[in-house]
Amino acid sequence: AISTAQKAGLQVITMRQSSRWDKSPLYIASMTLPAKSGSEGVLAPLLELGWDSKTGELEDCVRARAVLLAERATYEGSLIGEGSLSYFCRASLPYGKWCSLSVPFEISSDDVLPNHRFVMAGAMSN
């Protein structure tokens, strides 16, 4: 899945992990198109792929229209920061509705996977 997204022009900007109470942690690759000059705090679109750290099975996928980072930096080769995530929901018509949502978004240095290129190599071989 990661190599397919990369072929579409997305680049990995962050590798992190997320704990789960009932299973092994998820490794999460956050991917976006290269930022345009002057818009480095805008990640659009954002694709996050999460896979089980033990089995390598893809278990989660998130796609956002954009992330607007009010604060950003790099840590261990990964982008970190805080801001808001914007996504668009669409339900089947004639009964559904359309809505745009914005929620807080953060990538913390505590969650970044050190040596993430090694983790990526393992994910791409599965």
Short mmCIF file of N, CA and C in Angstrom, two decimals:
data_model
loop_
_atom_site.label_atom_id
_atom_site.label_comp_id
_atom_site.label_asym_id
_atom_site.label_seq_id
_atom_site.Cartn_x
_atom_site.Cartn_y
_atom_site.Cartn_z
N ALA A 1 0.83 -1.19 0.00
CA ALA A 1 0.00 0.00 0.00
C ALA A 1 0.88 1.26 0.00
N ILE A 2 1.97 1.23 0.76
CA ILE A 2 2.84 2.40 0.82
C ILE A 2 3.51 2.64 -0.53
N SER A 3 4.02 1.59 -1.15
CA SER A 3 4.69 1.77 -2.44
C SER A 3 3.71 2.25 -3.51
N THR A 4 2.46 1.81 -3.45
CA THR A 4 1.45 2.28 -4.39
C THR A 4 1.19 3.77 -4.21
N ALA A 5 1.08 4.21 -2.95
CA ALA A 5 0.87 5.63 -2.68
C ALA A 5 2.07 6.46 -3.14
N GLN A 6 3.27 5.92 -2.96
CA GLN A 6 4.47 6.63 -3.41
C GLN A 6 4.50 6.76 -4.92
N LYS A 7 4.03 5.74 -5.63
CA LYS A 7 3.97 5.81 -7.09
C LYS A 7 2.99 6.90 -7.54
N ALA A 8 2.00 7.21 -6.69
CA ALA A 8 1.03 8.26 -7.00
C ALA A 8 1.55 9.65 -6.62
N GLY A 9 2.79 9.72 -6.12
CA GLY A 9 3.40 11.01 -5.81
C GLY A 9 3.43 11.38 -4.34
N LEU A 10 2.83 10.56 -3.48
CA LEU A 10 2.86 10.86 -2.05
C LEU A 10 4.21 10.50 -1.47
N GLN A 11 4.63 11.26 -0.47
CA GLN A 11 5.89 10.96 0.21
C GLN A 11 5.64 10.78 1.70
N VAL A 12 6.40 9.88 2.31
CA VAL A 12 6.28 9.64 3.75
C VAL A 12 6.93 10.81 4.48
N ILE A 13 6.15 11.44 5.37
CA ILE A 13 6.67 12.57 6.13
C ILE A 13 6.90 12.21 7.59
N THR A 14 6.22 11.17 8.06
CA THR A 14 6.33 10.78 9.47
C THR A 14 6.05 9.30 9.61
N MET A 15 6.82 8.67 10.49
CA MET A 15 6.54 7.29 10.91
C MET A 15 6.39 7.34 12.42
N ARG A 16 5.28 6.81 12.91
CA ARG A 16 5.06 6.81 14.35
C ARG A 16 4.33 5.54 14.75
N GLN A 17 4.16 5.38 16.06
CA GLN A 17 3.41 4.22 16.52
C GLN A 17 2.30 4.69 17.44
N SER A 18 1.25 3.90 17.50
CA SER A 18 0.09 4.17 18.34
C SER A 18 -0.23 2.91 19.12
N SER A 19 -0.36 3.06 20.43
CA SER A 19 -0.68 1.91 21.29
C SER A 19 -2.14 1.52 21.13
N ARG A 20 -2.40 0.23 21.30
CA ARG A 20 -3.76 -0.30 21.32
C ARG A 20 -3.89 -1.17 22.54
N TRP A 21 -5.01 -1.12 23.21
CA TRP A 21 -5.15 -1.85 24.46
C TRP A 21 -5.26 -3.36 24.25
N ASP A 22 -5.77 -3.81 23.11
CA ASP A 22 -6.03 -5.23 22.92
C ASP A 22 -5.09 -5.93 21.95
N LYS A 23 -4.22 -5.18 21.29
CA LYS A 23 -3.34 -5.77 20.28
C LYS A 23 -1.98 -5.09 20.34
N SER A 24 -1.07 -5.59 19.53
CA SER A 24 0.25 -4.95 19.44
C SER A 24 0.09 -3.56 18.81
N PRO A 25 1.05 -2.66 19.04
CA PRO A 25 0.93 -1.29 18.52
C PRO A 25 0.81 -1.25 17.00
N LEU A 26 0.21 -0.17 16.51
CA LEU A 26 0.17 0.10 15.08
C LEU A 26 1.38 0.94 14.72
N TYR A 27 2.01 0.64 13.60
CA TYR A 27 2.98 1.52 13.00
C TYR A 27 2.20 2.33 11.96
N ILE A 28 2.37 3.65 11.96
CA ILE A 28 1.60 4.52 11.10
C ILE A 28 2.53 5.34 10.21
N ALA A 29 2.32 5.24 8.92
CA ALA A 29 3.04 6.07 7.95
C ALA A 29 2.10 7.20 7.52
N SER A 30 2.52 8.44 7.75
CA SER A 30 1.76 9.61 7.29
C SER A 30 2.38 10.07 5.99
N MET A 31 1.53 10.24 4.97
CA MET A 31 2.01 10.56 3.63
C MET A 31 1.24 11.75 3.06
N THR A 32 1.92 12.57 2.26
CA THR A 32 1.29 13.71 1.61
C THR A 32 2.04 14.04 0.33
N LEU A 33 1.45 14.89 -0.47
CA LEU A 33 2.15 15.41 -1.65
C LEU A 33 3.19 16.41 -1.19
N PRO A 34 4.24 16.62 -1.97
CA PRO A 34 5.25 17.62 -1.59
C PRO A 34 4.59 19.00 -1.42
N ALA A 35 5.01 19.72 -0.37
CA ALA A 35 4.44 21.04 -0.09
C ALA A 35 4.89 22.05 -1.14
N LYS A 36 3.99 22.95 -1.47
CA LYS A 36 4.33 24.05 -2.38
C LYS A 36 5.09 25.11 -1.60
N SER A 37 5.97 25.81 -2.25
CA SER A 37 6.76 26.86 -1.61
C SER A 37 5.83 27.89 -0.96
N GLY A 38 6.10 28.20 0.30
CA GLY A 38 5.27 29.14 1.05
C GLY A 38 4.10 28.49 1.75
N SER A 39 3.85 27.21 1.50
CA SER A 39 2.73 26.50 2.12
C SER A 39 3.21 25.27 2.89
N GLU A 40 4.38 25.36 3.50
CA GLU A 40 4.97 24.20 4.16
C GLU A 40 4.14 23.70 5.35
N GLY A 41 3.29 24.55 5.92
CA GLY A 41 2.44 24.14 7.04
C GLY A 41 1.14 23.49 6.61
N VAL A 42 0.94 23.33 5.30
CA VAL A 42 -0.27 22.72 4.77
C VAL A 42 0.09 21.36 4.18
N LEU A 43 -0.51 20.32 4.71
CA LEU A 43 -0.31 18.96 4.19
C LEU A 43 -1.60 18.58 3.47
N ALA A 44 -1.55 18.47 2.15
CA ALA A 44 -2.77 18.18 1.42
C ALA A 44 -2.47 17.31 0.21
N PRO A 45 -3.20 16.25 0.05
CA PRO A 45 -4.03 15.57 1.05
C PRO A 45 -3.13 14.82 2.04
N LEU A 46 -3.70 14.28 3.08
CA LEU A 46 -2.96 13.44 4.03
C LEU A 46 -3.52 12.03 3.97
N LEU A 47 -2.64 11.06 3.81
CA LEU A 47 -3.01 9.65 3.84
C LEU A 47 -2.21 9.00 4.95
N GLU A 48 -2.89 8.31 5.86
CA GLU A 48 -2.19 7.58 6.92
C GLU A 48 -2.55 6.11 6.82
N LEU A 49 -1.52 5.28 6.76
CA LEU A 49 -1.68 3.84 6.70
C LEU A 49 -1.11 3.25 7.98
N GLY A 50 -1.90 2.45 8.67
CA GLY A 50 -1.46 1.84 9.92
C GLY A 50 -1.47 0.33 9.82
N TRP A 51 -0.35 -0.29 10.20
CA TRP A 51 -0.26 -1.74 10.14
C TRP A 51 0.19 -2.29 11.48
N ASP A 52 -0.23 -3.53 11.76
CA ASP A 52 0.13 -4.20 13.00
C ASP A 52 1.64 -4.38 13.07
N SER A 53 2.23 -3.96 14.18
CA SER A 53 3.69 -4.00 14.30
C SER A 53 4.25 -5.41 14.37
N LYS A 54 3.43 -6.39 14.71
CA LYS A 54 3.90 -7.78 14.77
C LYS A 54 3.61 -8.54 13.49
N THR A 55 2.38 -8.43 12.97
CA THR A 55 1.99 -9.23 11.81
C THR A 55 2.25 -8.53 10.48
N GLY A 56 2.37 -7.21 10.49
CA GLY A 56 2.56 -6.47 9.25
C GLY A 56 1.27 -6.27 8.47
N GLU A 57 0.13 -6.71 9.01
CA GLU A 57 -1.15 -6.59 8.33
C GLU A 57 -1.69 -5.16 8.41
N LEU A 58 -2.11 -4.62 7.26
CA LEU A 58 -2.71 -3.29 7.22
C LEU A 58 -4.04 -3.32 7.96
N GLU A 59 -4.19 -2.45 8.97
CA GLU A 59 -5.39 -2.47 9.79
C GLU A 59 -6.12 -1.15 9.86
N ASP A 60 -5.52 -0.07 9.38
CA ASP A 60 -6.17 1.23 9.50
C ASP A 60 -5.74 2.12 8.34
N CYS A 61 -6.65 2.95 7.90
CA CYS A 61 -6.36 3.89 6.83
C CYS A 61 -7.19 5.15 7.07
N VAL A 62 -6.54 6.31 6.98
CA VAL A 62 -7.21 7.59 7.16
C VAL A 62 -6.83 8.47 5.97
N ARG A 63 -7.80 9.17 5.44
CA ARG A 63 -7.52 10.13 4.37
C ARG A 63 -8.17 11.45 4.77
N ALA A 64 -7.38 12.50 4.82
CA ALA A 64 -7.89 13.83 5.15
C ALA A 64 -7.68 14.75 3.96
N ARG A 65 -8.56 15.73 3.83
CA ARG A 65 -8.39 16.72 2.76
C ARG A 65 -7.12 17.51 2.99
N ALA A 66 -6.91 17.92 4.26
CA ALA A 66 -5.73 18.73 4.56
C ALA A 66 -5.47 18.74 6.05
N VAL A 67 -4.22 18.97 6.40
CA VAL A 67 -3.82 19.26 7.78
C VAL A 67 -3.15 20.63 7.74
N LEU A 68 -3.58 21.50 8.64
CA LEU A 68 -2.98 22.83 8.77
C LEU A 68 -2.19 22.84 10.05
N LEU A 69 -0.87 22.92 9.94
CA LEU A 69 0.00 22.89 11.12
C LEU A 69 0.34 24.30 11.57
N ALA A 70 -0.06 24.64 12.80
CA ALA A 70 0.28 25.93 13.38
C ALA A 70 1.72 25.92 13.87
N GLU A 71 2.17 24.75 14.31
CA GLU A 71 3.55 24.56 14.76
C GLU A 71 4.09 23.32 14.07
N ARG A 72 5.33 23.38 13.60
CA ARG A 72 5.93 22.20 12.98
C ARG A 72 7.44 22.22 13.16
N ALA A 73 8.00 21.02 13.19
CA ALA A 73 9.45 20.83 13.33
C ALA A 73 9.76 19.43 12.81
N THR A 74 11.02 19.04 12.84
CA THR A 74 11.38 17.67 12.51
C THR A 74 12.07 17.05 13.72
N TYR A 75 11.88 15.74 13.84
CA TYR A 75 12.47 14.97 14.93
C TYR A 75 12.76 13.58 14.41
N GLU A 76 14.01 13.12 14.52
CA GLU A 76 14.40 11.78 14.06
C GLU A 76 14.00 11.55 12.59
N GLY A 77 14.04 12.60 11.78
CA GLY A 77 13.71 12.46 10.37
C GLY A 77 12.23 12.51 10.05
N SER A 78 11.38 12.71 11.07
CA SER A 78 9.93 12.78 10.87
C SER A 78 9.41 14.18 11.16
N LEU A 79 8.38 14.57 10.44
CA LEU A 79 7.70 15.83 10.71
C LEU A 79 6.88 15.68 11.99
N ILE A 80 6.94 16.66 12.87
CA ILE A 80 6.09 16.68 14.06
C ILE A 80 5.40 18.04 14.10
N GLY A 81 4.29 18.13 14.81
CA GLY A 81 3.62 19.41 14.94
C GLY A 81 2.19 19.29 15.42
N GLU A 82 1.57 20.46 15.59
CA GLU A 82 0.18 20.55 16.04
C GLU A 82 -0.59 21.46 15.10
N GLY A 83 -1.86 21.14 14.96
CA GLY A 83 -2.72 21.95 14.13
C GLY A 83 -4.11 21.36 14.06
N SER A 84 -4.71 21.42 12.89
CA SER A 84 -6.05 20.86 12.73
C SER A 84 -6.12 20.05 11.44
N LEU A 85 -6.95 19.03 11.49
CA LEU A 85 -7.16 18.13 10.36
C LEU A 85 -8.56 18.41 9.82
N SER A 86 -8.68 18.53 8.52
CA SER A 86 -9.96 18.80 7.90
C SER A 86 -10.31 17.64 6.97
N TYR A 87 -11.52 17.13 7.14
CA TYR A 87 -11.95 16.10 6.20
C TYR A 87 -13.42 16.28 5.87
N PHE A 88 -13.82 15.63 4.84
CA PHE A 88 -15.13 15.80 4.26
C PHE A 88 -15.85 14.47 4.31
N CYS A 89 -17.06 14.46 4.84
CA CYS A 89 -17.86 13.23 4.92
C CYS A 89 -18.96 13.30 3.88
N ARG A 90 -19.21 12.17 3.27
CA ARG A 90 -20.27 12.10 2.28
C ARG A 90 -21.00 10.78 2.47
N ALA A 91 -22.29 10.84 2.63
CA ALA A 91 -23.10 9.63 2.77
C ALA A 91 -23.89 9.43 1.49
N SER A 92 -24.36 8.22 1.28
CA SER A 92 -25.13 7.90 0.08
C SER A 92 -26.43 8.69 0.04
N LEU A 93 -26.70 9.26 -1.10
CA LEU A 93 -27.96 9.98 -1.29
C LEU A 93 -29.02 8.98 -1.72
N PRO A 94 -30.28 9.18 -1.50
CA PRO A 94 -30.93 10.43 -1.14
C PRO A 94 -31.05 10.65 0.38
N TYR A 95 -30.59 9.74 1.21
CA TYR A 95 -30.83 9.86 2.64
C TYR A 95 -29.64 10.43 3.41
N GLY A 96 -28.49 10.46 2.80
CA GLY A 96 -27.29 10.89 3.51
C GLY A 96 -27.14 12.40 3.55
N LYS A 97 -26.04 12.82 4.12
CA LYS A 97 -25.75 14.25 4.14
C LYS A 97 -24.26 14.45 3.89
N TRP A 98 -23.91 15.64 3.55
CA TRP A 98 -22.53 16.00 3.32
C TRP A 98 -22.12 16.94 4.43
N CYS A 99 -20.92 16.81 4.92
CA CYS A 99 -20.46 17.74 5.95
C CYS A 99 -18.93 17.80 5.94
N SER A 100 -18.43 18.90 6.39
CA SER A 100 -16.99 19.10 6.50
C SER A 100 -16.66 19.19 7.98
N LEU A 101 -15.65 18.46 8.42
CA LEU A 101 -15.28 18.42 9.83
C LEU A 101 -13.84 18.87 10.00
N SER A 102 -13.58 19.50 11.12
CA SER A 102 -12.22 19.90 11.47
C SER A 102 -11.97 19.49 12.91
N VAL A 103 -10.87 18.77 13.14
CA VAL A 103 -10.55 18.28 14.49
C VAL A 103 -9.08 18.57 14.78
N PRO A 104 -8.73 18.67 16.08
CA PRO A 104 -7.32 18.87 16.43
C PRO A 104 -6.46 17.72 15.91
N PHE A 105 -5.23 18.03 15.55
CA PHE A 105 -4.30 17.03 15.01
C PHE A 105 -2.93 17.29 15.60
N GLU A 106 -2.25 16.20 16.01
CA GLU A 106 -0.91 16.34 16.55
C GLU A 106 -0.07 15.12 16.22
N ILE A 107 1.16 15.37 15.85
CA ILE A 107 2.17 14.33 15.74
C ILE A 107 3.24 14.70 16.75
N SER A 108 3.33 13.91 17.81
CA SER A 108 4.23 14.19 18.93
C SER A 108 5.58 13.49 18.74
N SER A 109 6.63 14.11 19.24
CA SER A 109 7.95 13.48 19.17
C SER A 109 7.98 12.18 19.98
N ASP A 110 7.11 12.06 20.99
CA ASP A 110 7.05 10.84 21.80
C ASP A 110 6.57 9.63 20.99
N ASP A 111 5.83 9.87 19.92
CA ASP A 111 5.26 8.79 19.12
C ASP A 111 6.10 8.40 17.91
N VAL A 112 7.08 9.23 17.57
CA VAL A 112 7.90 8.99 16.37
C VAL A 112 8.73 7.72 16.54
N LEU A 113 8.76 6.93 15.49
CA LEU A 113 9.57 5.72 15.49
C LEU A 113 10.99 6.06 15.10
N PRO A 114 11.96 5.81 15.98
CA PRO A 114 13.34 6.04 15.58
C PRO A 114 13.72 5.04 14.48
N ASN A 115 14.65 5.45 13.65
CA ASN A 115 15.13 4.57 12.59
C ASN A 115 13.98 4.13 11.67
N HIS A 116 13.11 5.08 11.31
CA HIS A 116 11.90 4.73 10.58
C HIS A 116 12.16 4.19 9.18
N ARG A 117 13.30 4.42 8.61
CA ARG A 117 13.57 3.86 7.28
C ARG A 117 13.64 2.33 7.35
N PHE A 118 14.15 1.80 8.46
CA PHE A 118 14.18 0.35 8.66
C PHE A 118 12.76 -0.19 8.78
N VAL A 119 11.91 0.50 9.52
CA VAL A 119 10.51 0.09 9.68
C VAL A 119 9.81 0.12 8.32
N MET A 120 10.07 1.16 7.53
CA MET A 120 9.47 1.28 6.20
C MET A 120 9.88 0.12 5.30
N ALA A 121 11.14 -0.25 5.35
CA ALA A 121 11.62 -1.35 4.51
C ALA A 121 10.86 -2.63 4.83
N GLY A 122 10.60 -2.89 6.10
CA GLY A 122 9.84 -4.06 6.50
C GLY A 122 8.40 -3.99 6.04
N ALA A 123 7.81 -2.80 6.10
CA ALA A 123 6.41 -2.63 5.70
C ALA A 123 6.25 -2.82 4.20
N MET A 124 7.21 -2.38 3.44
CA MET A 124 7.10 -2.46 1.99
C MET A 124 7.38 -3.86 1.47
N SER A 125 8.01 -4.69 2.28
CA SER A 125 8.27 -6.06 1.83
C SER A 125 7.09 -6.98 2.11
N ASN A 126 6.13 -6.55 2.94
CA ASN A 126 4.95 -7.38 3.25
C ASN A 126 3.89 -7.26 2.19
#
